[in-house]
Structures are given as C-alpha cells and as structure tokens.
Amino acid sequence: RKEVEQDPGPFNVPEGATVAFNCTYSNSASQSFFWYRQDCRKEPKLLMSVYSSGNEDGRFTAQLNRASQYISLLIRDSKLSDSATYLCVVSRGTALIFGKGTTLSVSS
Amino acid sequence: DAGVTQSPTHLIKTRGQQVTLRCSPKSGHDTVSWYQQALGQGPQFIFQYYEEEERQRGNFPDRFSGHQFPNYSSELNVNALLLGDSALYLCASAPGRDYGYTFGSGTRLTVV
C-alpha cells in the first residue's frame, strides 16, 4: 500500500464549480500535513498546511481526520488559474512524502 | 533573494554512466532534500542532508548518493544509470529541521 494515496483524476469542472479532493495516508506517526500545487513542468509549491481543526485560505478549505487518516481539500468558485495538479503531502520525520497528485482542469 | 538554484536544467546521459546534480539552497536554509519525480507521478523522497550528514533516506538503492558542503549546497550522484532513472530531480531546502520547504525548478535527466 502506498504511503499517500490520491485519486489521480482528472477532474474536469466549469468555472465557478466547487470541487473536492481526498487523500488517505498509511503512517499513523505522521505529524504534519500539506497540500501542494504543481503546474505543468514546474516545481511543487505549498498551497496550504492542514490542521485537525480545519483551515481556510480564501476559496480553499483543508480538513484533516487523524482517526481515519484522511485529508481533504475543497476549492470553491473554481477559476481557470486553478488548473494544476494538487499533491497531498504528509511528513515522515522531517521529510515530505507526496501522493501521486490529482489533476484539475477548469474550463470556461 | 535567490531561491533554490539547481544545475544543470537539462541533461542527457547514456545507460551505465554516472551523473552529478547540484543544488544551492535558499539563503538562510541549511537543510536540503532531494526528490525524484517520474512522469505522471508525485515526487519521491530520495534523502535529506543537514549539517553535512545524511539524516533520512527514502527507498532508493545505493547507486544514489549525496553530499552537503559547509556552505549548505548539495550534490546528488547517481551511478550506473538505468533508463528508469529518467526523471525530474528536485531539490528542496528548508530552515533547520522545519517543513518550510522551497523547491528548485529541477534538473530534467534523460537516460538513453
């Protein structure tokens, strides 16, 4: 079983749609959780950290369920510029362990 | 303020050869991690260097080795290249043992 699992998609949505990505992780010792964004042929960039209490950054909301080892990302009012691959990331020690990524394509 | 700098940007090597990739961390960062990203996959953790020592290692063979210098820059060496080593190699740096990683734009290695 992979340490971080995501549905690879692609998710094809119209502008203005709400879309949710899910991720599960297998290492119960993981302490820190993140969502990264990666544009085509570019490096990953931190989108947001994920906390058990849930956290929001503008149109983006992240949730963590430690009991179920489940992480989610909700994007509201999707924009064309949100088209990218979204990577679920958990810590192992001080290293980052990435999922395969979920591809989002937003169309007009 | 320069971010993470990697060189070269692209490289073509033949099977069996050896390659060295280089990384200069962001100013103020002293931890360097290396990742391999194959096409269509997420980045896979290779190893992490801090205080010139390998601190953590992912599931990669001994053909993959590294080094960190006193100025915190780092090298990734891959020996006996295989076709399957073709990938984007990413370097990421962070301050101390924090998770505030900044990624470089990577070195795209093609093995033929």
XYZ file of N, CA, C and O in Angstrom, chain A residues 2 31-32 34 36 38 41-46 87 91-101, chain B residues 10 33 35 37 40-45 48 56-58 88 90 97-99 101 103-105 108:
192
model
N 0.580 2.209 -0.875
C 1.351 3.438 -0.912
C 1.110 4.245 0.360
O 0.035 4.205 0.956
N 2.962 13.602 11.410
C 2.577 14.708 12.283
C 2.135 15.954 11.538
O 1.417 16.787 12.090
N 2.624 16.111 10.314
C 2.331 17.336 9.580
C 1.793 16.986 8.207
O 2.178 15.981 7.614
N 0.066 18.633 4.353
C 0.072 19.790 3.471
C -0.635 19.455 2.165
O -0.755 18.298 1.782
N 0.135 20.700 -1.758
C 0.998 21.428 -2.671
C 0.308 21.502 -4.021
O -0.496 20.639 -4.381
N 1.174 21.890 -8.203
C 2.230 21.799 -9.201
C 1.655 22.079 -10.571
O 0.769 21.362 -11.043
N 5.174 20.907 -15.616
C 6.617 21.026 -15.820
C 7.262 22.094 -14.918
O 8.288 22.658 -15.245
N 6.593 22.365 -13.794
C 7.142 23.308 -12.821
C 7.369 22.578 -11.499
O 6.960 21.438 -11.325
N 7.989 23.292 -10.547
C 8.223 22.696 -9.239
C 6.964 22.797 -8.374
O 6.139 23.694 -8.554
N 6.821 21.904 -7.387
C 5.685 21.993 -6.452
C 5.815 23.248 -5.585
O 6.920 23.640 -5.202
N 4.653 23.824 -5.278
C 4.626 24.984 -4.385
C 3.579 24.760 -3.307
O 2.494 24.229 -3.580
N 3.914 25.168 -2.090
C 2.999 24.972 -0.966
C 1.709 25.754 -1.174
O 1.743 26.970 -1.392
N -1.138 18.039 -4.952
C -0.396 16.957 -4.307
C -0.676 16.942 -2.813
O -0.496 17.951 -2.123
N 4.173 14.191 6.459
C 5.561 14.140 6.925
C 5.945 12.737 7.334
O 5.118 11.940 7.783
N 7.221 12.426 7.132
C 7.842 11.226 7.702
C 9.162 11.719 8.287
O 10.109 11.981 7.558
N 9.216 11.841 9.614
C 10.350 12.554 10.193
C 10.271 13.994 9.714
O 9.220 14.626 9.792
N 11.352 14.510 9.183
C 11.318 15.873 8.632
C 11.246 15.856 7.111
O 11.354 16.899 6.478
N 11.057 14.683 6.530
C 10.914 14.582 5.076
C 9.450 14.729 4.688
O 8.555 14.489 5.501
N 9.206 15.122 3.457
C 7.859 15.221 2.902
C 7.612 14.030 1.995
O 8.431 13.719 1.138
N 6.447 13.378 2.193
C 6.066 12.239 1.367
C 4.862 12.654 0.547
O 3.821 13.021 1.106
N 4.985 12.560 -0.757
C 3.976 13.065 -1.681
C 3.086 11.950 -2.192
O 3.548 10.831 -2.451
N 1.827 12.281 -2.409
C 0.948 11.429 -3.181
C 1.227 11.614 -4.671
O 2.046 12.449 -5.067
N 0.521 10.859 -5.471
C 0.725 10.905 -6.914
C 0.169 12.187 -7.523
O 0.606 12.615 -8.587
N -0.779 12.798 -6.821
C -1.356 14.031 -7.317
C -2.694 13.816 -7.986
O -2.977 12.758 -8.553
N 18.849 20.713 -17.760
C 18.586 19.507 -18.548
C 19.877 18.743 -18.753
O 20.952 19.346 -18.823
N 16.846 18.562 0.788
C 16.278 17.251 0.441
C 16.244 17.112 -1.067
O 16.086 18.096 -1.783
N 14.463 14.912 -4.367
C 13.303 14.136 -4.789
C 13.457 13.741 -6.258
O 14.041 14.494 -7.050
N 11.047 12.783 -9.513
C 9.671 12.797 -9.991
C 9.617 12.237 -11.403
O 10.019 12.893 -12.366
N 4.135 11.709 -14.561
C 2.833 11.257 -14.087
C 2.800 10.806 -12.642
O 1.779 10.310 -12.161
N 3.909 10.963 -11.934
C 3.994 10.553 -10.534
C 4.256 11.760 -9.635
O 4.674 12.811 -10.106
N 4.018 11.576 -8.336
C 4.396 12.603 -7.386
C 5.884 12.493 -7.090
O 6.511 11.461 -7.366
N 6.475 13.532 -6.520
C 7.897 13.463 -6.134
C 8.134 12.354 -5.107
O 7.349 12.204 -4.171
N 9.208 11.594 -5.309
C 9.590 10.532 -4.382
C 10.831 10.969 -3.614
O 11.829 11.364 -4.223
N 10.785 10.855 -2.296
C 11.870 11.296 -1.422
C 13.082 10.395 -1.589
O 12.983 9.173 -1.440
N 17.800 13.300 2.665
C 17.854 14.632 3.234
C 19.207 14.836 3.914
O 19.699 13.943 4.601
N 18.002 11.345 6.655
C 16.895 10.447 6.340
C 17.081 9.992 4.915
O 17.619 10.742 4.089
N 16.620 8.762 4.636
C 16.748 8.228 3.293
C 15.463 7.535 2.911
O 14.838 6.854 3.734
N 15.067 7.725 1.683
C 13.906 7.033 1.138
C 14.322 5.680 0.578
O 15.440 5.210 0.775
N 12.525 14.019 -13.447
C 12.839 15.362 -12.962
C 13.372 15.220 -11.545
O 12.712 14.608 -10.697
N 14.317 17.034 -8.182
C 14.017 18.270 -7.472
C 14.824 18.370 -6.189
O 14.958 17.393 -5.451
N 15.277 22.025 10.808
C 14.531 20.793 10.580
C 13.044 21.127 10.468
O 12.190 20.397 10.932
N 12.750 22.243 9.781
C 11.394 22.736 9.633
C 10.782 22.152 8.367
O 11.454 21.522 7.569
N 9.496 22.371 8.162
C 8.837 21.901 6.950
C 8.643 23.020 5.936
O 7.970 22.825 4.947
N 9.648 24.078 3.259
C 10.489 23.778 2.107
C 10.205 24.701 0.927
O 9.069 25.026 0.617
N 11.186 24.627 -3.155
C 11.699 23.737 -4.191
C 12.400 24.525 -5.285
O 11.987 25.635 -5.632
N 13.438 23.918 -5.826
C 14.050 24.428 -7.036
C 13.247 23.972 -8.243
O 12.326 23.148 -8.113
N 13.579 24.501 -9.405
C 12.820 24.167 -10.618
C 13.249 22.836 -11.225
O 12.638 22.363 -12.170
N 16.088 18.075 -15.318
C 15.428 17.007 -16.087
C 16.498 16.108 -16.680
O 17.264 16.533 -17.536
